[in-house]
mmCIF file with all atom_site columns, C-alpha atoms and ligand atoms in Angstrom:
data_model
loop_
_atom_site.group_PDB
_atom_site.id
_atom_site.type_symbol
_atom_site.label_atom_id
_atom_site.label_alt_id
_atom_site.label_comp_id
_atom_site.label_asym_id
_atom_site.label_entity_id
_atom_site.label_seq_id
_atom_site.pdbx_PDB_ins_code
_atom_site.Cartn_x
_atom_site.Cartn_y
_atom_site.Cartn_z
_atom_site.occupancy
_atom_site.B_iso_or_equiv
_atom_site.pdbx_formal_charge
_atom_site.auth_seq_id
_atom_site.auth_comp_id
_atom_site.auth_asym_id
_atom_site.auth_atom_id
_atom_site.pdbx_PDB_model_num
ATOM   1   C  CA  . UNK A 1 1   ? 29.063  146.740 157.185 1.00 81.00 ? 1   UNK A CA  1
ATOM   2   C  CA  . UNK A 1 2   ? 26.769  149.522 158.389 1.00 88.00 ? 2   UNK A CA  1
ATOM   3   C  CA  . UNK A 1 3   ? 23.870  149.350 160.374 1.00 92.00 ? 3   UNK A CA  1
ATOM   4   C  CA  . UNK A 1 4   ? 20.587  151.564 159.811 1.00 93.00 ? 4   UNK A CA  1
ATOM   5   C  CA  . UNK A 1 5   ? 17.780  152.175 161.784 1.00 97.00 ? 5   UNK A CA  1
ATOM   6   C  CA  . UNK A 1 6   ? 14.551  152.707 159.564 1.00 97.00 ? 6   UNK A CA  1
ATOM   7   C  CA  . UNK A 1 7   ? 10.998  153.633 160.627 1.00 98.00 ? 7   UNK A CA  1
ATOM   8   C  CA  . UNK A 1 8   ? 8.006   152.297 158.934 1.00 97.00 ? 8   UNK A CA  1
ATOM   9   C  CA  . UNK A 1 9   ? 4.511   154.485 159.691 1.00 97.00 ? 9   UNK A CA  1
ATOM   10  C  CA  . UNK A 1 10  ? 1.239   154.570 158.394 1.00 97.00 ? 10  UNK A CA  1
ATOM   11  C  CA  . UNK A 1 11  ? -2.242  154.298 158.873 1.00 95.00 ? 11  UNK A CA  1
ATOM   12  C  CA  . UNK A 1 12  ? -3.773  151.370 160.824 1.00 94.00 ? 12  UNK A CA  1
ATOM   13  C  CA  . UNK A 1 13  ? -3.905  148.249 158.301 1.00 95.00 ? 13  UNK A CA  1
ATOM   14  C  CA  . UNK A 1 14  ? -1.232  150.060 156.097 1.00 97.00 ? 14  UNK A CA  1
ATOM   15  C  CA  . UNK A 1 15  ? 0.673   146.920 156.386 1.00 97.00 ? 15  UNK A CA  1
ATOM   16  C  CA  . UNK A 1 16  ? 3.461   148.035 158.796 1.00 97.00 ? 16  UNK A CA  1
ATOM   17  C  CA  . UNK A 1 17  ? 3.457   144.653 160.636 1.00 96.00 ? 17  UNK A CA  1
ATOM   18  C  CA  . UNK A 1 18  ? 3.020   142.762 157.515 1.00 97.00 ? 18  UNK A CA  1
ATOM   19  C  CA  . UNK A 1 19  ? 5.934   144.400 155.635 1.00 98.00 ? 19  UNK A CA  1
ATOM   20  C  CA  . UNK A 1 20  ? 8.296   143.983 158.756 1.00 98.00 ? 20  UNK A CA  1
ATOM   21  C  CA  . UNK A 1 21  ? 7.124   140.138 158.877 1.00 97.00 ? 21  UNK A CA  1
ATOM   22  C  CA  . UNK A 1 22  ? 7.944   140.008 155.171 1.00 97.00 ? 22  UNK A CA  1
ATOM   23  C  CA  . UNK A 1 23  ? 11.589  140.843 155.173 1.00 97.00 ? 23  UNK A CA  1
ATOM   24  C  CA  . UNK A 1 24  ? 12.756  140.092 158.915 1.00 97.00 ? 24  UNK A CA  1
ATOM   25  C  CA  . UNK A 1 25  ? 15.486  137.438 159.454 1.00 97.00 ? 25  UNK A CA  1
ATOM   26  C  CA  . UNK A 1 26  ? 14.667  137.111 162.903 1.00 96.00 ? 26  UNK A CA  1
ATOM   27  C  CA  . UNK A 1 27  ? 11.385  136.336 164.346 1.00 94.00 ? 27  UNK A CA  1
ATOM   28  C  CA  . UNK A 1 28  ? 9.714   139.881 164.273 1.00 94.00 ? 28  UNK A CA  1
ATOM   29  C  CA  . UNK A 1 29  ? 9.186   141.153 167.524 1.00 94.00 ? 29  UNK A CA  1
ATOM   30  C  CA  . UNK A 1 30  ? 5.255   142.217 167.382 1.00 90.00 ? 30  UNK A CA  1
ATOM   31  C  CA  . UNK A 1 31  ? 3.068   143.844 170.139 1.00 92.00 ? 31  UNK A CA  1
ATOM   32  C  CA  . UNK A 1 32  ? -0.239  143.030 168.377 1.00 93.00 ? 32  UNK A CA  1
ATOM   33  C  CA  . UNK A 1 33  ? -3.246  142.614 170.334 1.00 94.00 ? 33  UNK A CA  1
ATOM   34  C  CA  . UNK A 1 34  ? -6.995  142.188 169.351 1.00 95.00 ? 34  UNK A CA  1
ATOM   35  C  CA  . UNK A 1 35  ? -8.171  144.813 167.644 1.00 95.00 ? 35  UNK A CA  1
ATOM   36  C  CA  . UNK A 1 36  ? -11.567 146.678 169.209 1.00 93.00 ? 36  UNK A CA  1
ATOM   37  C  CA  . UNK A 1 37  ? -11.470 149.423 166.687 1.00 92.00 ? 37  UNK A CA  1
ATOM   38  C  CA  . UNK A 1 38  ? -14.321 148.292 164.192 1.00 90.00 ? 38  UNK A CA  1
ATOM   39  C  CA  . UNK A 1 39  ? -13.719 151.168 161.907 1.00 90.00 ? 39  UNK A CA  1
ATOM   40  C  CA  . UNK A 1 40  ? -10.965 148.949 160.370 1.00 91.00 ? 40  UNK A CA  1
ATOM   41  C  CA  . UNK A 1 41  ? -11.587 145.385 159.779 1.00 92.00 ? 41  UNK A CA  1
ATOM   42  C  CA  . UNK A 1 42  ? -8.616  143.631 160.890 1.00 93.00 ? 42  UNK A CA  1
ATOM   43  C  CA  . UNK A 1 43  ? -8.343  140.829 163.671 1.00 95.00 ? 43  UNK A CA  1
ATOM   44  C  CA  . UNK A 1 44  ? -5.144  142.295 165.112 1.00 94.00 ? 44  UNK A CA  1
ATOM   45  C  CA  . UNK A 1 45  ? -3.791  145.847 165.939 1.00 93.00 ? 45  UNK A CA  1
ATOM   46  C  CA  . UNK A 1 46  ? -0.147  147.141 166.962 1.00 93.00 ? 46  UNK A CA  1
ATOM   47  C  CA  . UNK A 1 47  ? -0.244  148.807 170.466 1.00 91.00 ? 47  UNK A CA  1
ATOM   48  C  CA  . UNK A 1 48  ? 3.567   149.414 170.870 1.00 90.00 ? 48  UNK A CA  1
ATOM   49  C  CA  . UNK A 1 49  ? 6.096   148.937 168.106 1.00 91.00 ? 49  UNK A CA  1
ATOM   50  C  CA  . UNK A 1 50  ? 7.309   146.078 165.591 1.00 95.00 ? 50  UNK A CA  1
ATOM   51  C  CA  . UNK A 1 51  ? 10.961  144.993 165.164 1.00 97.00 ? 51  UNK A CA  1
ATOM   52  C  CA  . UNK A 1 52  ? 12.671  143.190 162.462 1.00 97.00 ? 52  UNK A CA  1
ATOM   53  C  CA  . UNK A 1 53  ? 16.081  142.993 161.101 1.00 97.00 ? 53  UNK A CA  1
ATOM   54  C  CA  . UNK A 1 54  ? 17.229  142.360 157.726 1.00 96.00 ? 54  UNK A CA  1
ATOM   55  C  CA  . UNK A 1 55  ? 20.699  142.099 155.768 1.00 96.00 ? 55  UNK A CA  1
ATOM   56  C  CA  . UNK A 1 56  ? 20.927  143.835 152.340 1.00 92.00 ? 56  UNK A CA  1
ATOM   57  C  CA  . UNK A 1 57  ? 23.108  142.185 149.593 1.00 90.00 ? 57  UNK A CA  1
ATOM   58  C  CA  . UNK A 1 58  ? 25.748  144.645 150.036 1.00 89.00 ? 58  UNK A CA  1
ATOM   59  C  CA  . UNK A 1 59  ? 26.051  143.535 153.843 1.00 93.00 ? 59  UNK A CA  1
ATOM   60  C  CA  . UNK A 1 60  ? 24.252  146.438 155.586 1.00 92.00 ? 60  UNK A CA  1
ATOM   61  C  CA  . UNK A 1 61  ? 22.220  145.672 158.303 1.00 96.00 ? 61  UNK A CA  1
ATOM   62  C  CA  . UNK A 1 62  ? 18.599  147.310 158.910 1.00 96.00 ? 62  UNK A CA  1
ATOM   63  C  CA  . UNK A 1 63  ? 16.979  147.388 161.968 1.00 97.00 ? 63  UNK A CA  1
ATOM   64  C  CA  . UNK A 1 64  ? 13.470  148.163 161.139 1.00 97.00 ? 64  UNK A CA  1
ATOM   65  C  CA  . UNK A 1 65  ? 10.901  149.718 163.460 1.00 97.00 ? 65  UNK A CA  1
ATOM   66  C  CA  . UNK A 1 66  ? 7.167   149.814 162.772 1.00 97.00 ? 66  UNK A CA  1
ATOM   67  C  CA  . UNK A 1 67  ? 4.880   152.561 164.583 1.00 95.00 ? 67  UNK A CA  1
ATOM   68  C  CA  . UNK A 1 68  ? 1.386   151.745 165.879 1.00 92.00 ? 68  UNK A CA  1
ATOM   69  C  CA  . UNK A 1 69  ? -1.142  152.954 163.416 1.00 86.00 ? 69  UNK A CA  1
ATOM   70  C  CA  . UNK A 1 70  ? -3.742  153.897 166.045 1.00 86.00 ? 70  UNK A CA  1
ATOM   71  C  CA  . UNK A 1 71  ? -4.024  157.840 166.251 1.00 82.00 ? 71  UNK A CA  1
ATOM   72  C  CA  . UNK A 1 72  ? -4.128  157.389 170.123 1.00 86.00 ? 72  UNK A CA  1
ATOM   73  C  CA  . UNK A 1 73  ? -0.544  156.073 170.125 1.00 90.00 ? 73  UNK A CA  1
ATOM   74  C  CA  . UNK A 1 74  ? 0.775   159.207 168.214 1.00 90.00 ? 74  UNK A CA  1
ATOM   75  C  CA  . UNK A 1 75  ? 2.937   160.403 171.348 1.00 91.00 ? 75  UNK A CA  1
ATOM   76  C  CA  . UNK A 1 76  ? 5.307   157.340 170.798 1.00 92.00 ? 76  UNK A CA  1
ATOM   77  C  CA  . UNK A 1 77  ? 6.233   158.199 167.098 1.00 94.00 ? 77  UNK A CA  1
ATOM   78  C  CA  . UNK A 1 78  ? 9.108   160.618 168.151 1.00 92.00 ? 78  UNK A CA  1
ATOM   79  C  CA  . UNK A 1 79  ? 10.343  158.373 170.833 1.00 93.00 ? 79  UNK A CA  1
ATOM   80  C  CA  . UNK A 1 80  ? 10.305  155.426 168.101 1.00 95.00 ? 80  UNK A CA  1
ATOM   81  C  CA  . UNK A 1 81  ? 11.980  157.300 165.350 1.00 95.00 ? 81  UNK A CA  1
ATOM   82  C  CA  . UNK A 1 82  ? 14.818  158.506 167.807 1.00 95.00 ? 82  UNK A CA  1
ATOM   83  C  CA  . UNK A 1 83  ? 18.039  158.073 165.713 1.00 94.00 ? 83  UNK A CA  1
ATOM   84  C  CA  . UNK A 1 84  ? 16.680  156.753 162.975 1.00 97.00 ? 84  UNK A CA  1
ATOM   85  C  CA  . UNK A 1 85  ? 18.120  157.124 159.711 1.00 95.00 ? 85  UNK A CA  1
ATOM   86  C  CA  . UNK A 1 86  ? 15.093  157.463 157.464 1.00 97.00 ? 86  UNK A CA  1
ATOM   87  C  CA  . UNK A 1 87  ? 11.358  157.127 157.265 1.00 98.00 ? 87  UNK A CA  1
ATOM   88  C  CA  . UNK A 1 88  ? 8.837   154.991 155.246 1.00 98.00 ? 88  UNK A CA  1
ATOM   89  C  CA  . UNK A 1 89  ? 5.529   156.188 154.917 1.00 98.00 ? 89  UNK A CA  1
ATOM   90  C  CA  . UNK A 1 90  ? 3.005   153.455 153.716 1.00 98.00 ? 90  UNK A CA  1
ATOM   91  C  CA  . UNK A 1 91  ? -0.469  154.890 152.224 1.00 98.00 ? 91  UNK A CA  1
ATOM   92  C  CA  . UNK A 1 92  ? -3.228  152.584 151.873 1.00 97.00 ? 92  UNK A CA  1
ATOM   93  C  CA  . UNK A 1 93  ? -5.238  153.685 148.870 1.00 97.00 ? 93  UNK A CA  1
ATOM   94  C  CA  . UNK A 1 94  ? -8.198  152.131 150.039 1.00 96.00 ? 94  UNK A CA  1
ATOM   95  C  CA  . UNK A 1 95  ? -8.974  154.485 152.545 1.00 96.00 ? 95  UNK A CA  1
ATOM   96  C  CA  . UNK A 1 96  ? -11.488 157.288 152.387 1.00 96.00 ? 96  UNK A CA  1
ATOM   97  C  CA  . UNK A 1 97  ? -8.733  159.977 151.999 1.00 97.00 ? 97  UNK A CA  1
ATOM   98  C  CA  . UNK A 1 98  ? -5.210  158.959 151.541 1.00 97.00 ? 98  UNK A CA  1
ATOM   99  C  CA  . UNK A 1 99  ? -4.126  162.466 150.739 1.00 97.00 ? 99  UNK A CA  1
ATOM   100 C  CA  . UNK A 1 100 ? -5.382  163.476 154.358 1.00 97.00 ? 100 UNK A CA  1
ATOM   101 C  CA  . UNK A 1 101 ? -3.581  160.197 155.629 1.00 96.00 ? 101 UNK A CA  1
ATOM   102 C  CA  . UNK A 1 102 ? -0.330  161.482 154.222 1.00 96.00 ? 102 UNK A CA  1
ATOM   103 C  CA  . UNK A 1 103 ? -0.734  164.650 155.404 1.00 96.00 ? 103 UNK A CA  1
ATOM   104 C  CA  . UNK A 1 104 ? -0.946  163.370 158.849 1.00 95.00 ? 104 UNK A CA  1
ATOM   105 C  CA  . UNK A 1 105 ? 2.408   161.981 158.780 1.00 95.00 ? 105 UNK A CA  1
ATOM   106 C  CA  . UNK A 1 106 ? 4.031   164.410 156.995 1.00 95.00 ? 106 UNK A CA  1
ATOM   107 C  CA  . UNK A 1 107 ? 2.735   166.844 160.054 1.00 94.00 ? 107 UNK A CA  1
ATOM   108 C  CA  . UNK A 1 108 ? 3.422   164.297 162.735 1.00 93.00 ? 108 UNK A CA  1
ATOM   109 C  CA  . UNK A 1 109 ? 7.142   163.519 161.708 1.00 95.00 ? 109 UNK A CA  1
ATOM   110 C  CA  . UNK A 1 110 ? 7.877   167.143 160.477 1.00 94.00 ? 110 UNK A CA  1
ATOM   111 C  CA  . UNK A 1 111 ? 10.900  167.514 162.881 1.00 94.00 ? 111 UNK A CA  1
ATOM   112 C  CA  . UNK A 1 112 ? 12.350  164.311 161.692 1.00 95.00 ? 112 UNK A CA  1
ATOM   113 C  CA  . UNK A 1 113 ? 11.939  165.265 158.024 1.00 95.00 ? 113 UNK A CA  1
ATOM   114 C  CA  . UNK A 1 114 ? 13.714  168.355 158.560 1.00 94.00 ? 114 UNK A CA  1
ATOM   115 C  CA  . UNK A 1 115 ? 16.990  166.043 158.408 1.00 93.00 ? 115 UNK A CA  1
ATOM   116 C  CA  . UNK A 1 116 ? 15.800  162.575 157.331 1.00 94.00 ? 116 UNK A CA  1
ATOM   117 C  CA  . UNK A 1 117 ? 15.229  160.993 154.046 1.00 95.00 ? 117 UNK A CA  1
ATOM   118 C  CA  . UNK A 1 118 ? 11.793  159.426 153.310 1.00 97.00 ? 118 UNK A CA  1
ATOM   119 C  CA  . UNK A 1 119 ? 9.995   157.598 150.651 1.00 98.00 ? 119 UNK A CA  1
ATOM   120 C  CA  . UNK A 1 120 ? 6.637   156.660 150.367 1.00 98.00 ? 120 UNK A CA  1
ATOM   121 C  CA  . UNK A 1 121 ? 4.771   153.353 149.434 1.00 98.00 ? 121 UNK A CA  1
ATOM   122 C  CA  . UNK A 1 122 ? 1.431   153.367 148.002 1.00 98.00 ? 122 UNK A CA  1
ATOM   123 C  CA  . UNK A 1 123 ? -0.549  149.957 148.662 1.00 98.00 ? 123 UNK A CA  1
ATOM   124 C  CA  . UNK A 1 124 ? -3.540  148.715 147.047 1.00 97.00 ? 124 UNK A CA  1
ATOM   125 C  CA  . UNK A 1 125 ? -3.237  150.623 144.213 1.00 95.00 ? 125 UNK A CA  1
ATOM   126 C  CA  . UNK A 1 126 ? -4.465  147.432 141.936 1.00 93.00 ? 126 UNK A CA  1
ATOM   127 C  CA  . UNK A 1 127 ? -7.519  147.815 143.298 1.00 96.00 ? 127 UNK A CA  1
ATOM   128 C  CA  . UNK A 1 128 ? -7.871  151.576 144.247 1.00 96.00 ? 128 UNK A CA  1
ATOM   129 C  CA  . UNK A 1 129 ? -6.533  153.810 141.376 1.00 94.00 ? 129 UNK A CA  1
ATOM   130 C  CA  . UNK A 1 130 ? -7.342  157.220 143.093 1.00 94.00 ? 130 UNK A CA  1
ATOM   131 C  CA  . UNK A 1 131 ? -4.943  158.797 143.830 1.00 94.00 ? 131 UNK A CA  1
ATOM   132 C  CA  . UNK A 1 132 ? -2.314  157.234 142.279 1.00 89.00 ? 132 UNK A CA  1
ATOM   133 C  CA  . UNK A 1 133 ? 1.526   157.560 142.708 1.00 95.00 ? 133 UNK A CA  1
ATOM   134 C  CA  . UNK A 1 134 ? 1.045   160.647 140.611 1.00 95.00 ? 134 UNK A CA  1
ATOM   135 C  CA  . UNK A 1 135 ? -1.343  162.275 142.769 1.00 96.00 ? 135 UNK A CA  1
ATOM   136 C  CA  . UNK A 1 136 ? 0.282   161.779 145.807 1.00 97.00 ? 136 UNK A CA  1
ATOM   137 C  CA  . UNK A 1 137 ? 3.688   163.030 144.312 1.00 97.00 ? 137 UNK A CA  1
ATOM   138 C  CA  . UNK A 1 138 ? 1.802   166.246 143.401 1.00 97.00 ? 138 UNK A CA  1
ATOM   139 C  CA  . UNK A 1 139 ? 0.575   166.319 146.972 1.00 97.00 ? 139 UNK A CA  1
ATOM   140 C  CA  . UNK A 1 140 ? 4.027   165.858 148.389 1.00 97.00 ? 140 UNK A CA  1
ATOM   141 C  CA  . UNK A 1 141 ? 5.351   168.773 145.876 1.00 96.00 ? 141 UNK A CA  1
ATOM   142 C  CA  . UNK A 1 142 ? 2.587   171.073 147.204 1.00 96.00 ? 142 UNK A CA  1
ATOM   143 C  CA  . UNK A 1 143 ? 3.501   170.497 150.548 1.00 94.00 ? 143 UNK A CA  1
ATOM   144 C  CA  . UNK A 1 144 ? 7.140   171.412 149.786 1.00 94.00 ? 144 UNK A CA  1
ATOM   145 C  CA  . UNK A 1 145 ? 8.394   167.676 149.963 1.00 95.00 ? 145 UNK A CA  1
ATOM   146 C  CA  . UNK A 1 146 ? 10.230  165.623 147.050 1.00 93.00 ? 146 UNK A CA  1
ATOM   147 C  CA  . UNK A 1 147 ? 10.270  162.138 148.080 1.00 95.00 ? 147 UNK A CA  1
ATOM   148 C  CA  . UNK A 1 148 ? 10.126  159.174 146.129 1.00 97.00 ? 148 UNK A CA  1
ATOM   149 C  CA  . UNK A 1 149 ? 7.043   157.377 145.769 1.00 98.00 ? 149 UNK A CA  1
ATOM   150 C  CA  . UNK A 1 150 ? 6.159   153.884 144.572 1.00 97.00 ? 150 UNK A CA  1
ATOM   151 C  CA  . UNK A 1 151 ? 3.457   151.528 144.372 1.00 97.00 ? 151 UNK A CA  1
ATOM   152 C  CA  . UNK A 1 152 ? 4.040   148.314 146.527 1.00 98.00 ? 152 UNK A CA  1
ATOM   153 C  CA  . UNK A 1 153 ? 2.492   145.183 147.949 1.00 98.00 ? 153 UNK A CA  1
ATOM   154 C  CA  . UNK A 1 154 ? 4.289   144.845 151.398 1.00 98.00 ? 154 UNK A CA  1
ATOM   155 C  CA  . UNK A 1 155 ? 3.228   141.022 151.498 1.00 98.00 ? 155 UNK A CA  1
ATOM   156 C  CA  . UNK A 1 156 ? 5.940   140.883 148.968 1.00 98.00 ? 156 UNK A CA  1
ATOM   157 C  CA  . UNK A 1 157 ? 9.654   141.026 150.165 1.00 97.00 ? 157 UNK A CA  1
ATOM   158 C  CA  . UNK A 1 158 ? 10.880  142.520 147.260 1.00 97.00 ? 158 UNK A CA  1
ATOM   159 C  CA  . UNK A 1 159 ? 8.769   145.365 147.403 1.00 98.00 ? 159 UNK A CA  1
ATOM   160 C  CA  . UNK A 1 160 ? 9.822   146.036 150.902 1.00 98.00 ? 160 UNK A CA  1
ATOM   161 C  CA  . UNK A 1 161 ? 13.455  145.785 150.231 1.00 97.00 ? 161 UNK A CA  1
ATOM   162 C  CA  . UNK A 1 162 ? 13.002  148.172 147.129 1.00 97.00 ? 162 UNK A CA  1
ATOM   163 C  CA  . UNK A 1 163 ? 11.637  150.730 149.478 1.00 97.00 ? 163 UNK A CA  1
ATOM   164 C  CA  . UNK A 1 164 ? 14.417  150.330 151.771 1.00 96.00 ? 164 UNK A CA  1
ATOM   165 C  CA  . UNK A 1 165 ? 16.809  150.568 148.821 1.00 95.00 ? 165 UNK A CA  1
ATOM   166 C  CA  . UNK A 1 166 ? 15.247  153.806 147.669 1.00 96.00 ? 166 UNK A CA  1
ATOM   167 C  CA  . UNK A 1 167 ? 15.413  155.306 151.044 1.00 96.00 ? 167 UNK A CA  1
ATOM   168 C  CA  . UNK A 1 168 ? 19.178  154.422 151.522 1.00 94.00 ? 168 UNK A CA  1
ATOM   169 C  CA  . UNK A 1 169 ? 19.967  155.601 147.859 1.00 93.00 ? 169 UNK A CA  1
ATOM   170 C  CA  . UNK A 1 170 ? 18.876  158.898 148.893 1.00 91.00 ? 170 UNK A CA  1
ATOM   171 C  CA  . UNK A 1 171 ? 21.368  158.989 151.689 1.00 85.00 ? 171 UNK A CA  1
ATOM   172 C  CA  . UNK A 1 172 ? 24.054  158.057 149.525 1.00 82.00 ? 172 UNK A CA  1
ATOM   173 C  CA  . UNK A 1 173 ? 23.231  160.763 146.952 1.00 79.00 ? 173 UNK A CA  1
ATOM   174 C  CA  . UNK A 1 174 ? 23.531  163.276 149.903 1.00 71.00 ? 174 UNK A CA  1
ATOM   175 C  CA  . UNK A 1 175 ? 27.021  162.028 150.513 1.00 62.00 ? 175 UNK A CA  1
ATOM   176 C  CA  . UNK A 1 176 ? 28.141  162.696 146.992 1.00 55.00 ? 176 UNK A CA  1
HETATM 177 N  N1  . GTP B 2 .   ? -5.260  142.753 149.147 1.00 88.41 ? 201 GTP B N1  1
HETATM 178 C  C1  . GTP B 2 .   ? -4.056  143.478 149.926 1.00 88.41 ? 201 GTP B C1  1
HETATM 179 N  N2  . GTP B 2 .   ? -3.990  143.210 150.973 1.00 88.41 ? 201 GTP B N2  1
HETATM 180 C  C2  . GTP B 2 .   ? -2.953  143.965 151.672 1.00 88.41 ? 201 GTP B C2  1
HETATM 181 C  C3  . GTP B 2 .   ? -2.080  144.626 150.783 1.00 88.41 ? 201 GTP B C3  1
HETATM 182 N  N3  . GTP B 2 .   ? -0.953  144.936 151.605 1.00 88.41 ? 201 GTP B N3  1
HETATM 183 C  C4  . GTP B 2 .   ? -1.319  144.860 152.760 1.00 88.41 ? 201 GTP B C4  1
HETATM 184 N  N4  . GTP B 2 .   ? -2.408  144.038 152.767 1.00 88.41 ? 201 GTP B N4  1
HETATM 185 C  C5  . GTP B 2 .   ? -3.251  143.526 154.147 1.00 88.41 ? 201 GTP B C5  1
HETATM 186 O  O1  . GTP B 2 .   ? -3.287  144.355 154.677 1.00 88.41 ? 201 GTP B O1  1
HETATM 187 C  C6  . GTP B 2 .   ? -3.350  143.757 156.284 1.00 88.41 ? 201 GTP B C6  1
HETATM 188 C  C7  . GTP B 2 .   ? -2.531  145.054 156.732 1.00 88.41 ? 201 GTP B C7  1
HETATM 189 O  O2  . GTP B 2 .   ? -2.030  144.504 158.563 1.00 88.41 ? 201 GTP B O2  1
HETATM 190 P  P1  . GTP B 2 .   ? -1.119  144.988 159.492 1.00 88.41 ? 201 GTP B P1  1
HETATM 191 O  O3  . GTP B 2 .   ? 0.210   144.728 158.808 1.00 88.41 ? 201 GTP B O3  1
HETATM 192 O  O4  . GTP B 2 .   ? -1.422  144.168 160.690 1.00 88.41 ? 201 GTP B O4  1
HETATM 193 O  O5  . GTP B 2 .   ? -1.281  146.533 159.141 1.00 88.41 ? 201 GTP B O5  1
HETATM 194 P  P2  . GTP B 2 .   ? -0.268  147.715 160.372 1.00 88.41 ? 201 GTP B P2  1
HETATM 195 O  O6  . GTP B 2 .   ? -0.157  148.549 159.556 1.00 88.41 ? 201 GTP B O6  1
HETATM 196 O  O7  . GTP B 2 .   ? 0.685   146.751 161.324 1.00 88.41 ? 201 GTP B O7  1
HETATM 197 O  O8  . GTP B 2 .   ? -1.762  148.065 161.320 1.00 88.41 ? 201 GTP B O8  1
HETATM 198 P  P3  . GTP B 2 .   ? -1.677  148.661 162.737 1.00 88.41 ? 201 GTP B P3  1
HETATM 199 O  O9  . GTP B 2 .   ? -0.653  147.718 163.790 1.00 88.41 ? 201 GTP B O9  1
HETATM 200 O  O10 . GTP B 2 .   ? -3.005  148.031 163.082 1.00 88.41 ? 201 GTP B O10 1
HETATM 201 O  O11 . GTP B 2 .   ? -1.375  150.146 162.632 1.00 88.41 ? 201 GTP B O11 1
HETATM 202 C  C8  . GTP B 2 .   ? -2.770  142.380 156.189 1.00 88.41 ? 201 GTP B C8  1
HETATM 203 O  O12 . GTP B 2 .   ? -3.846  141.675 156.466 1.00 88.41 ? 201 GTP B O12 1
HETATM 204 C  C9  . GTP B 2 .   ? -2.135  142.352 154.619 1.00 88.41 ? 201 GTP B C9  1
HETATM 205 O  O13 . GTP B 2 .   ? -1.863  140.995 154.082 1.00 88.41 ? 201 GTP B O13 1
HETATM 206 C  C10 . GTP B 2 .   ? -2.272  145.048 149.349 1.00 88.41 ? 201 GTP B C10 1
HETATM 207 O  O14 . GTP B 2 .   ? -1.391  145.350 148.702 1.00 88.41 ? 201 GTP B O14 1
HETATM 208 N  N5  . GTP B 2 .   ? -3.299  143.930 148.874 1.00 88.41 ? 201 GTP B N5  1
HETATM 209 MG MG1 . MG  B 3 .   ? 0.851   146.662 162.893 1.00 88.41 ? 202 MG  B MG1 1
#
């Protein structure tokens, strides 16, 4: 049995808290408060971090940490990411410029990404077609990054588990 710490990041409303609540076996620890940022239509927003725990079919335990989405809390990203094994970036395809959002996280986690595997989950692709998975993969390639990109609905636990599985399979591939 192995234990892995995984970080989930992405813009405000991308679904970090939702994703952790969808898969956690324990009541997730949340630090959500009333949202006063009216640029995003949402009742609550995370001001600290989210935490959840799950056990994969192979017995490995995953400790999932979600970052706060608001840019003013960017200073805590590297604190939360300490000793993490991998990073999941959630992109909200309904936002005005998802490719610019992606660039923010590639930049903000550039130190971690030098050594850590990463997977990108793209949400709301069924209602917002551009940029699709291909365009996001192409943008990653232009940035010199080759990470798997998957369409996801983080309200579905299977989709969140798939993101984790794809992330961990990169680690296993590195060990071969
Ligand atoms: N329709 C639709 N709604 C989605 C989808 N993915 C997530 N949501 C909803 O989007 C909202 C995401 O909210 P949160 O989980 O609080 O987002 P967050 O990333 O934790 O946001 P902050 O903590 O504010 O940074 C929830 O109401 C989800 O139900 C999707 O694919 N389709
Ligand atoms: Mg949140």
